[in-house]
XYZ file of C-alpha atoms in Angstrom:
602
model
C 0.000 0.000 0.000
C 1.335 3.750 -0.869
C 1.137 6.899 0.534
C -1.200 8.307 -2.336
C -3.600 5.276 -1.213
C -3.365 6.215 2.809
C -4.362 9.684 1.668
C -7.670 8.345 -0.251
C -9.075 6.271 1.855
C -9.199 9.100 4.665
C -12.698 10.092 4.484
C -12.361 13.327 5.835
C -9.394 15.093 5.195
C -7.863 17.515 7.651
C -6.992 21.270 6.781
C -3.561 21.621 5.299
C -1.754 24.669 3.813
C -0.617 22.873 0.408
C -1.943 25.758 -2.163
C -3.646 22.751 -4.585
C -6.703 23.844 -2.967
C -6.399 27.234 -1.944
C -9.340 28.889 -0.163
C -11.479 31.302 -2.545
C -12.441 33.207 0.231
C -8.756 34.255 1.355
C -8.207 38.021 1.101
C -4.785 37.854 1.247
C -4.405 36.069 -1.710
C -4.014 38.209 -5.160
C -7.017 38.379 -7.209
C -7.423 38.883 -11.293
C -9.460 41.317 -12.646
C -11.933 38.815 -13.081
C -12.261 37.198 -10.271
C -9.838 34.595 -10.354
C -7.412 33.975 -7.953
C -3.483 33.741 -9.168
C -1.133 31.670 -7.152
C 1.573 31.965 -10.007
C 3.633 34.024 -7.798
C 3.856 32.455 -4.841
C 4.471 28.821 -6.043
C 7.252 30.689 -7.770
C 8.598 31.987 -4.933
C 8.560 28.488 -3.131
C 9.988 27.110 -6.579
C 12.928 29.254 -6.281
C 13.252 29.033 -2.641
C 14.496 25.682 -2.688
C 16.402 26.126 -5.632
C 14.693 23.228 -7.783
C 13.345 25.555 -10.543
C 13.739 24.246 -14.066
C 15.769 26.362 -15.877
C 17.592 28.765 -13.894
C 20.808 29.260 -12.361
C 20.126 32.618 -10.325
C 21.335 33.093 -6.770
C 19.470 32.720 -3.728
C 18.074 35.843 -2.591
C 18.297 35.409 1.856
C 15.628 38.682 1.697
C 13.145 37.159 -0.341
C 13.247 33.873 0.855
C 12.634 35.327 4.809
C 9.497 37.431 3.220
C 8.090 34.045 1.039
C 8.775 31.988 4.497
C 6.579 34.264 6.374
C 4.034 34.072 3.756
C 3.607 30.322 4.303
C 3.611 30.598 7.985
C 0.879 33.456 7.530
C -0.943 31.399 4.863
C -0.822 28.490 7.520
C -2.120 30.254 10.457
C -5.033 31.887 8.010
C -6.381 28.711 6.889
C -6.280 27.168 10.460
C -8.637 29.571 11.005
C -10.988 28.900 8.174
C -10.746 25.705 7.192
C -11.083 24.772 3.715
C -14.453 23.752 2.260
C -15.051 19.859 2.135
C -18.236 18.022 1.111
C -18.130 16.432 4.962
C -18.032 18.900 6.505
C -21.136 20.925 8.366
C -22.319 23.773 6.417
C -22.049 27.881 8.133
C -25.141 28.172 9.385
C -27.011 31.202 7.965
C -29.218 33.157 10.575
C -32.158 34.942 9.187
C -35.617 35.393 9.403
C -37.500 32.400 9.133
C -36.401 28.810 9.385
C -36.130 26.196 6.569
C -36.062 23.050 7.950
C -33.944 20.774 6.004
C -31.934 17.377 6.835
C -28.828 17.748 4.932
C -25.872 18.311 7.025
C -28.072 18.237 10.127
C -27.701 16.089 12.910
C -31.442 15.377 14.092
C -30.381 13.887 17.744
C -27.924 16.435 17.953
C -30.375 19.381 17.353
C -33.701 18.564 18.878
C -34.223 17.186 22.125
C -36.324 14.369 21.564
C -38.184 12.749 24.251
C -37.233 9.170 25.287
C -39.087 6.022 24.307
C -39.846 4.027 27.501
C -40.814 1.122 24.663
C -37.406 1.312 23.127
C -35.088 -1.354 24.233
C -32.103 0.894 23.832
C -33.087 3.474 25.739
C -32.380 2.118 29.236
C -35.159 3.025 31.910
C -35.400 3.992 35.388
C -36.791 0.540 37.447
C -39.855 1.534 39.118
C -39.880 0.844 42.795
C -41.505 -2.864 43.356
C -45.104 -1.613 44.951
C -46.106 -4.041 48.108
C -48.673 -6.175 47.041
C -50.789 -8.760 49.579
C -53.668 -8.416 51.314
C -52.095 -7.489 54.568
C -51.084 -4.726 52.727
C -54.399 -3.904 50.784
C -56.041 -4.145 54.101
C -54.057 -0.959 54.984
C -54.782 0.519 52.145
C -58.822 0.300 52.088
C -58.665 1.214 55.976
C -56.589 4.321 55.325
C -58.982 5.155 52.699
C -62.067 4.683 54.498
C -60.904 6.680 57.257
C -59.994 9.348 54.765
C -63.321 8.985 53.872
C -65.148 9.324 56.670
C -63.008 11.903 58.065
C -63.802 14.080 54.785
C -67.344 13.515 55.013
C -67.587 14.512 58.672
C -65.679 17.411 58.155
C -67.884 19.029 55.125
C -71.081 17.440 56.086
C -70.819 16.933 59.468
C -72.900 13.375 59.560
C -75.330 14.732 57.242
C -74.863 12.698 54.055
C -75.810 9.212 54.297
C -72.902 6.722 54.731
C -71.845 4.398 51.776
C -72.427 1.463 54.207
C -75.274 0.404 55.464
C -75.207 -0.108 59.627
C -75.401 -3.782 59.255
C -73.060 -4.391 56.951
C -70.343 -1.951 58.834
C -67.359 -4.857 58.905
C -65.762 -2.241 62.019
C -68.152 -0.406 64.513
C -65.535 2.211 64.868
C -66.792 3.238 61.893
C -70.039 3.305 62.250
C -72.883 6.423 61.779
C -73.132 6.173 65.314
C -69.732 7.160 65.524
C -69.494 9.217 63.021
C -72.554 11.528 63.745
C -72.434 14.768 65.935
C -72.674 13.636 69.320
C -71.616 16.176 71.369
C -73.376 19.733 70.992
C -71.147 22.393 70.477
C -72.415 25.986 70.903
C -69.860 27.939 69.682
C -70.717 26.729 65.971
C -72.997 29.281 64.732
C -75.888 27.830 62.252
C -75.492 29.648 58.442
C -78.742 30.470 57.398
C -79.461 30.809 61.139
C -82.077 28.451 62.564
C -85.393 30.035 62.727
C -88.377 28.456 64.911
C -91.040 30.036 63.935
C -90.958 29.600 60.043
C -91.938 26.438 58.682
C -90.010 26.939 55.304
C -86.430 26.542 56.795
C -84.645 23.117 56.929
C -83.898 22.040 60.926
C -80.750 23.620 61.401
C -79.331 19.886 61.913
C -80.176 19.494 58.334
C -77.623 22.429 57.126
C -74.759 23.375 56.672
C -72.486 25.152 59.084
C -69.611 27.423 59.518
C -67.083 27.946 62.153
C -67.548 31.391 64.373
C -64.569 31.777 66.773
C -65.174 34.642 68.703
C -61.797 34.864 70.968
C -61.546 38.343 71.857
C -64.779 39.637 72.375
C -65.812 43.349 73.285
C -69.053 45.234 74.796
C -69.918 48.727 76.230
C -71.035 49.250 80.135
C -73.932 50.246 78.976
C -74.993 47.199 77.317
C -73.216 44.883 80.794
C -75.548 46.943 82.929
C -78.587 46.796 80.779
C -77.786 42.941 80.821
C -79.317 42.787 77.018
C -77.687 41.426 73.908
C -73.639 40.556 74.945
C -71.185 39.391 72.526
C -69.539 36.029 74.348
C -67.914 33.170 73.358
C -71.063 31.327 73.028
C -71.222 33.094 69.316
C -73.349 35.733 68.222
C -75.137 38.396 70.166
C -78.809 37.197 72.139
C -77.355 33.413 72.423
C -79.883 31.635 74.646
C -77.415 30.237 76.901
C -75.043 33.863 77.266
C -76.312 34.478 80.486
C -75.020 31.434 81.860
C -71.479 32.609 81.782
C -68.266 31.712 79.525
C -68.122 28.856 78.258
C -65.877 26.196 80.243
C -66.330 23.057 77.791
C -63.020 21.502 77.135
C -64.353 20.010 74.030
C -65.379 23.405 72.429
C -64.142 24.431 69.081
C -63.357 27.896 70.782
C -60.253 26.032 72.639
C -59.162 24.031 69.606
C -56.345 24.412 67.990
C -56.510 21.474 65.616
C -57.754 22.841 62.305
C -60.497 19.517 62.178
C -63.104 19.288 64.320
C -63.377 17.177 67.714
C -65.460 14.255 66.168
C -62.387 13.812 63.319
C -60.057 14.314 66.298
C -61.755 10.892 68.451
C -61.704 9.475 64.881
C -58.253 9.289 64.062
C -57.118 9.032 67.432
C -59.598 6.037 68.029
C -57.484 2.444 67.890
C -57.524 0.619 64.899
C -57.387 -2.955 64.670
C -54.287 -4.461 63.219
C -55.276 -6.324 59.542
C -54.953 -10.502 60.390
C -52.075 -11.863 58.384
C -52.674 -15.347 57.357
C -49.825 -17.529 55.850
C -49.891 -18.452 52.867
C -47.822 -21.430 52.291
C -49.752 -24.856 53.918
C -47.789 -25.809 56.834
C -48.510 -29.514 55.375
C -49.139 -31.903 52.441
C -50.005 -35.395 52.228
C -50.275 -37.410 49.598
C -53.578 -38.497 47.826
C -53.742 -40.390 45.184
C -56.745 -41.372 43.300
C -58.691 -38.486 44.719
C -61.346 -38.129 42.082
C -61.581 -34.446 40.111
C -65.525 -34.774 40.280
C -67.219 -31.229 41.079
C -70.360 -33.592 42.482
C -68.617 -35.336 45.282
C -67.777 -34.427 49.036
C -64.919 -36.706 49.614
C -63.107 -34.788 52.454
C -64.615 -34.516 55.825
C -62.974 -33.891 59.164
C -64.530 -35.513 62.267
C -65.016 -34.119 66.446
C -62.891 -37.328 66.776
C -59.566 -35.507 65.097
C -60.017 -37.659 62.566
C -59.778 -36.620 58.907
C -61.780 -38.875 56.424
C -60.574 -39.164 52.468
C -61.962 -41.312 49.663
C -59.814 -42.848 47.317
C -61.136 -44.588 44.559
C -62.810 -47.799 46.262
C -60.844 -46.728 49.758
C -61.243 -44.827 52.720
C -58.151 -43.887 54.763
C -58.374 -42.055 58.009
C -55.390 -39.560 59.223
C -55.248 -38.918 63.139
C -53.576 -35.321 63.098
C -52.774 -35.936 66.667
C -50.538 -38.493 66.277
C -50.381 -38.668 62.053
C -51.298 -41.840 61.868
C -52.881 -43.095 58.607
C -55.083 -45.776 59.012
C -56.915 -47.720 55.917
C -60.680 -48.146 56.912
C -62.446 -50.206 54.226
C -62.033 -50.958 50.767
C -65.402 -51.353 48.908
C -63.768 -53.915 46.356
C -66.326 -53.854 43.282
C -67.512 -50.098 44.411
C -66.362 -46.593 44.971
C -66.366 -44.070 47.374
C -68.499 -40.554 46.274
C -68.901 -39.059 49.517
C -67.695 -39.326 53.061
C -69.573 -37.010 56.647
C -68.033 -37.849 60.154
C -71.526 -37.719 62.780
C -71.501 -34.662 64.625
C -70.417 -36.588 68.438
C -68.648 -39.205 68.358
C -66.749 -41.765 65.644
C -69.425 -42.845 63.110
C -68.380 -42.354 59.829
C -70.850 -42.585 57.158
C -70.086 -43.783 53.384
C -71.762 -43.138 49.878
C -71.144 -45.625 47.039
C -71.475 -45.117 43.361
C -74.127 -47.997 43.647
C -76.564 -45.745 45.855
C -75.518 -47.679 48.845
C -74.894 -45.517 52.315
C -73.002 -47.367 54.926
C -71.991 -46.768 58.506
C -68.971 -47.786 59.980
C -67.214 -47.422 63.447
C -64.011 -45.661 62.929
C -62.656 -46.527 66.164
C -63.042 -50.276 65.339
C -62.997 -50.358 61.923
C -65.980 -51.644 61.817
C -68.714 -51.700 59.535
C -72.154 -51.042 61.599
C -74.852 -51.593 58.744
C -75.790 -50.830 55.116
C -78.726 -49.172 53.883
C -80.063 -48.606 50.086
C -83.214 -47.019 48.636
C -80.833 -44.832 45.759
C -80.484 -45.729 42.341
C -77.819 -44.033 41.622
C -74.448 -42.440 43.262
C -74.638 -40.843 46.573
C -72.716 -37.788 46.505
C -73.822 -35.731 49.398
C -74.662 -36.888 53.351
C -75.503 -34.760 56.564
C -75.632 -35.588 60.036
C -78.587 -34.376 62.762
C -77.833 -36.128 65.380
C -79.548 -39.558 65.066
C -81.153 -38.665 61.451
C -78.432 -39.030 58.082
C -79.497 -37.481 54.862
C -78.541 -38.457 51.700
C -78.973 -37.087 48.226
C -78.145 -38.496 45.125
C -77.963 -38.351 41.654
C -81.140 -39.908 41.209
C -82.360 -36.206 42.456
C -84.150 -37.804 45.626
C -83.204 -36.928 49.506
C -83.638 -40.003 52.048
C -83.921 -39.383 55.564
C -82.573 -42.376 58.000
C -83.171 -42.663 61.530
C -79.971 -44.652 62.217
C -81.738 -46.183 65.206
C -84.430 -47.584 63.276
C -84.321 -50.490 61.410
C -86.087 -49.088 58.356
C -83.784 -47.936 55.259
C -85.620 -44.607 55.610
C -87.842 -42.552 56.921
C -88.888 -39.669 53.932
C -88.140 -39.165 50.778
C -87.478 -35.494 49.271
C -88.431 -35.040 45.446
C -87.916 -31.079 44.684
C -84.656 -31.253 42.662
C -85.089 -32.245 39.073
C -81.216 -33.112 38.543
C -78.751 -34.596 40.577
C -78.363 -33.532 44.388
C -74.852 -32.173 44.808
C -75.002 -29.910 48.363
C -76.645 -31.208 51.865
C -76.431 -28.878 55.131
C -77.959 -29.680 58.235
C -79.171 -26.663 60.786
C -78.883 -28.270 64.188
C -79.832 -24.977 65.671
C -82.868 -24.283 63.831
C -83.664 -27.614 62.525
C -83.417 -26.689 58.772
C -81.827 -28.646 55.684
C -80.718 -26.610 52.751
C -80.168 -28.312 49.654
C -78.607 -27.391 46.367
C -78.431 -29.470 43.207
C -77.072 -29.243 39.649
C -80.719 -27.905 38.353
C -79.414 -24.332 39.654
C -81.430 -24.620 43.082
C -81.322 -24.004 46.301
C -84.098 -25.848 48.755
C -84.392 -25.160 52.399
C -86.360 -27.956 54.131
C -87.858 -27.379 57.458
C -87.267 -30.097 59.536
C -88.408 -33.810 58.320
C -90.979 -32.054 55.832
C -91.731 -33.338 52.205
C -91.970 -30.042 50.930
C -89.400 -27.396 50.956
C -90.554 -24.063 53.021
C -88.406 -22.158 49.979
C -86.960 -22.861 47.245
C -84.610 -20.303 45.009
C -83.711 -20.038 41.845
C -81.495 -17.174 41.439
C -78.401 -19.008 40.871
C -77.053 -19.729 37.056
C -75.076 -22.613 37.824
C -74.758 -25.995 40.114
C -75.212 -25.278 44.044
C -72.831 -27.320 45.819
C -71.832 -25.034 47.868
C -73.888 -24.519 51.398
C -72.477 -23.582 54.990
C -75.110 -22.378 57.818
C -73.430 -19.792 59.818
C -72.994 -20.810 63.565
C -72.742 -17.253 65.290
C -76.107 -15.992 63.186
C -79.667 -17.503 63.087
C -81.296 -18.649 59.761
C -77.921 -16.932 57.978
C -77.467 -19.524 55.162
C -74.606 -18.624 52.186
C -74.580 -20.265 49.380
C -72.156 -20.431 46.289
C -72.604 -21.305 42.563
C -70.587 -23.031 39.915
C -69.103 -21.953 36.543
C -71.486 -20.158 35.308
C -72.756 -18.040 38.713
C -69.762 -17.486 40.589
C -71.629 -15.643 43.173
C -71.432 -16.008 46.877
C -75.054 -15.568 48.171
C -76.262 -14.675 51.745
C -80.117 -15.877 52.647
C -82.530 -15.101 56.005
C -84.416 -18.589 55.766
C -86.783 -16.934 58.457
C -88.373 -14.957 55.664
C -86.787 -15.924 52.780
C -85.155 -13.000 51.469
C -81.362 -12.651 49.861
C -79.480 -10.426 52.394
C -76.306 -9.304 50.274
C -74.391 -11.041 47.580
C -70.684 -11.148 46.014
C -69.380 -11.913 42.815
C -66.023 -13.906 43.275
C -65.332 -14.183 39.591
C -64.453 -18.224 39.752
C -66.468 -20.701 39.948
C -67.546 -21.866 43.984
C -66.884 -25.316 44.491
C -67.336 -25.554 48.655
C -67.942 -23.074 51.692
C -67.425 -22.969 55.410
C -67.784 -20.618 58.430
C -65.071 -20.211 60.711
C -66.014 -21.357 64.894
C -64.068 -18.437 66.118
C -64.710 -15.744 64.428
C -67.598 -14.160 61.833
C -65.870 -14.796 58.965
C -66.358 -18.016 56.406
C -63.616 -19.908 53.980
C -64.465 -20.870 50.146
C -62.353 -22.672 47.994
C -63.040 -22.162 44.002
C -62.203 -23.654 40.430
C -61.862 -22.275 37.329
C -59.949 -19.941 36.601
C -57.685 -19.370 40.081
C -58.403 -22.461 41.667
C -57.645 -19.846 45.097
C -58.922 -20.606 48.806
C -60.346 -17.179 49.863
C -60.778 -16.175 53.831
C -63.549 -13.376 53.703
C -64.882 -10.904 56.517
C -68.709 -11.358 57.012
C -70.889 -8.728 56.685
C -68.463 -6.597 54.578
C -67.184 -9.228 52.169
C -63.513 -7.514 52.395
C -60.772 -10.239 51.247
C -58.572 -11.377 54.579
C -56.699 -13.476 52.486
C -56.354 -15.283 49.626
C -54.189 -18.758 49.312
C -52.986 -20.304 46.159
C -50.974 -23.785 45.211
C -53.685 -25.848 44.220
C -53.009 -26.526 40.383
C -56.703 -27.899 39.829
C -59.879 -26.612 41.273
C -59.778 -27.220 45.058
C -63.276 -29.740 45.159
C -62.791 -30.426 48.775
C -62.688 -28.753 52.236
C -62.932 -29.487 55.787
C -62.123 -27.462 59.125
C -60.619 -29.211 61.756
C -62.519 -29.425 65.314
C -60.987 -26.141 66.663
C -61.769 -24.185 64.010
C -58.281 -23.315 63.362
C -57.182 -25.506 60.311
C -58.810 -25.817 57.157
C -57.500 -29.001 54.685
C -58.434 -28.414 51.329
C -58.203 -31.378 48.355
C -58.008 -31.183 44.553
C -57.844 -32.688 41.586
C -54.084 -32.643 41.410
C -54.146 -35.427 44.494
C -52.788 -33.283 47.217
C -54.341 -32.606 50.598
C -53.119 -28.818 52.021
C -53.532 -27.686 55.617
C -53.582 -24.066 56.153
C -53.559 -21.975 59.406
C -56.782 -19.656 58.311
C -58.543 -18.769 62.018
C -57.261 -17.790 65.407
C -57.916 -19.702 68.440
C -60.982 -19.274 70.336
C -60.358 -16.447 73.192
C -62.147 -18.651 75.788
C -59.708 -21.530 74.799
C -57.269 -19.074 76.348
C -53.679 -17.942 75.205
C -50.941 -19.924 75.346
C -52.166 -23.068 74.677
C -51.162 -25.286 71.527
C -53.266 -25.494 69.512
C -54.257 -28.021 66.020
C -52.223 -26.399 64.048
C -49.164 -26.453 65.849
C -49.136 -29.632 66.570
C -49.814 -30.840 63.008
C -47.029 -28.523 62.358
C -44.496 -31.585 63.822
C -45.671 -34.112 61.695
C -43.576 -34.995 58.804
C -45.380 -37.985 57.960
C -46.929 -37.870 53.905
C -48.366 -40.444 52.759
């Protein structure tokens, strides 16, 4: 490679003071009369200087050669200045009066400041800080904002406006209208328009609005102290019924304050709060359970007084002691299978429905079968206990009520659903049966009656789903399938729907918790979640997830702690949902801690 080919490949050349490519902008170069520039003399001058000229022999002039030295050097330093034009180079910009846009020799990044793309991914973006999520921390959230709420409302209306929530369904009294409402009179607060008795077309003045009237420094003539008539007091404006009784000396007074919100927002935010429940949510155990049938229309979970948990597997029934963690194998029905499994209410009877309509009894502490019973033609998916009386409905859409000490194979036969019978609830309390099949009803049965006392048909989808509240009379909820996914609240005294709740997956059980007013359902598609919820205000306490089917099963274990829930992904999970019962007192260990220690899985 050369030097001429170095000096053509450089792109961009830099400024030099050869005079191949003088500048025509120079004024120190000699000019033509027409315009053109002559460099004849100069590269004559240079020519001679170093003595190479062709065709002479003349002596080096020292004089001359000095002045055509500093003529380069001057030349130099002038086009170091201005350097010579190149195509690569930027054009001189040319300031005027308007602006032409134009691209060429314009660097567009360079010369507007454009916004940058948070889509681009070359254009590197600030991470966002992670916001807390969970419902410990929604709870927060939704009880700072109520407050807000409430403290806004009092302020501007002063208990005026009707609350949002209605008294009953207040989840916190503290926050109740009660509460919330002007209870102490304060007399300093003059009425705007002022209250006036005697015509009828003024609002009360507890209907209006109000403003503030602090009257600290007050002032009247001896004429009118002596005279005794109208005086300007703290009480607020002059004639106030109550100025003759002196200043005023309430504490409470808005005269006194010196918070800029009044006394009821004071007691408000000052009142304690109750700390939001935090509920784990990882199951402090999982067993094993295979065969455990993915059938919406089953109940094969079912935890007995005895601390027994029952399971059906396939033509099985396996009992786990979570006192001890045994796991004891109570029957295997050989040429039949198990569709639904209910402990009695006192005591270790177990009962069993078969796939052939058969419903047997067995003694759990023996294992032992007592007796066998049939009048269904088909599967028995659903059983309830009443003390000595055992319901079962089936998919023939019949209900058969036994009296276990009789000999008889039943005692009354139900015919109100018109498909199969998937839900069974016994009321001990009230002596009710609510019912709920896959024909989209929901029956409620008074006592051993052939016909139901109400029957209803709002829900769009199979009712297995049914849980009688035990701190509430007649309070029955109910839950839909697919197609509903609504939690529903009924008064089976009159028959009426007292609230309601979307859940937005489909309900597959439900249960109240024995220690406190709030109930447990476990769901399917799409979540296949466990939610805790806070009765009457439906509020989320928690919701539990690792199921990777739709959680079919549930059961609460005798203290009302534990809840086990089963799927179709054959895996039984024990979560710690519920506190333990204050008269059990504090301290003690309770189900869940114990289970805790047991690393047996079957």
């Amino acid at each position: 490679m050369t030097d001429n080919d170095l000096e053509s490949s450089n792109p961009s050349p830099q400024p030099t003071t050869s005079m191949d490519n003088p500048n025509p902008h120079d004024p120190t170069l000699p000019q033509d009369n027409d315009g053109a520039f002559s460099t004849t003399r100069k590269r004559s001058h240079l020519v001679g200087a170093n003595g190479h000229g062709r065709g002479t022999s003349e002596p080096v002039d020292a004089v001359a050669l000095t002045q055509a030295l500093h003529g380069v050097e001057d030349e130099a330093q002038s086009r170091e200045r201005t350097p010579v034009g190149s195509p690569s180079r930027k054009r001189q910009r040319i300031y005027g009066d308007r602006f032409i846009p134009t691209r060429e020799g314009r660097d567009i990044h360079a010369s507007f400041n454009l916004l940058p793309d948070l889509s681009s991914p070359t254009t590197p973006s600030k991470l966002k800080k992670r916001t807390p999520h969970g419902e410990l921390h929604f709870q927060k959230t939704e009880e700072a904002n109520r407050t807000f709420s409430n403290l806004l409302r009092q302020e501007v209306f002063e208990g005026t406006v009707p609350q949002p929530t209605p008294p009953h369904l207040s989840p916190d009294p503290a926050f109740s209208p009660t509460t919330l409402s002007t209870t102490i009179h304060d007399p300093s607060r003059a009425r705007t328009p002022p209250s006036n008795h005697s015509s009828t077309s003024l609002a009360p003045a507890s209907l209006t609005p109000s403003t503030p009237h602090k009257n600290i420094f007050t002032y009247m003539s001896p004429q009118h102290h002596r005279n005794g008539s109208t005086r300007l007091t703290p009480y607020g404006t002059p004639g106030s019924r109550r100025a003759h009784r002196g200043p005023n000396m309430d504490p409470t007074s808005e005269l006194y304050s010196t918070s800029p919100i009044h006394f009821d927002s004071q007691r408000l935010l000052l009142s304690p709060k109750k700390t939001p429940r935090a509920v784990s949510k990882v199951p402090f155990k999982v067993l094993d359970a295979p065969e455990l049938a993915d059938d919406f229309y089953l109940n094969l979970v079912d935890w007995g007084s005895s601390n027994n948990l029952g399971v059906g597997l396939g033509s099985c029934v396996f009992m786990w002691n979570s006192g001890t963690g045994k796991v004891t194998k109570l029957c295997d029905l050989q040429d039949d299978t198990v569709t639904s499994v209910s402990w009695i209410q006192r005591g270790s009877h177990v009962s069993i429905g078969t796939s052939k309509g058969l419903v047997q009894i067995w003694d759990a502490e023996h294992c032992r079968r007592l007796r066998t019973m049939t009048g269904h033609t088909a599967r028995v998916g659903a059983l309830a206990w009443n003390d000595h009386i055992l319901s079962s409905g089936s998919r023939d859409r019949s209900i058969l009520h036994r009296d276990v000490r009789q000999p008889d194979q039943w005692l009354r036969r139900l015919t109100g659903h018109k498909q199969e019978v998937c839900g069974l609830r016994w009321n001990a309390d009230d002596g009710q049966l609510a019912s709920g099949g896959n024909d989209n009803q929901l029956m409620v049965w008074e006592k051993l009656n052939a016909t139901p006392t109400f029957k209803f048909t709002s829900h769009t989808a199979a009712v297995k789903a049914i849980a009688w509240s035990p701190h509430q009379h007649h309070l029955l909820a109910s839950g839909g399938g697919t197609a509903d996914r609504r939690i529903k609240f009924w008064d089976t005294k009159n028959g009426k729907c007292v609230s309601e709740i979307d859940t937005g997956s489909q309900v597959c059980n439900l249960a109240w918790s024995k220690n406190s007013n709030e109930l447990v359902s476990t769901h399917g598609f799409s979540q296949n979640q466990i939610v805790v919820w806070k009765y009457p205000s439906m509020t989320q306490v928690a919701s539990l997830t690792g199921h990777t089917y739709r959680v079919l099963y549930l059961a609460m274990s005798p203290d009302g702690q534990t809840v086990v829930t089963g799927a179709g992904d054959e895996t039984l999970r024990f979560w710690k949902c519920f506190n333990k019962r204050e008269r059990d007192g504090i301290g003690g260990e309770g189900m869940g801690s114990r289970m805790e220690r047991l690393n047996t899985i079957r």
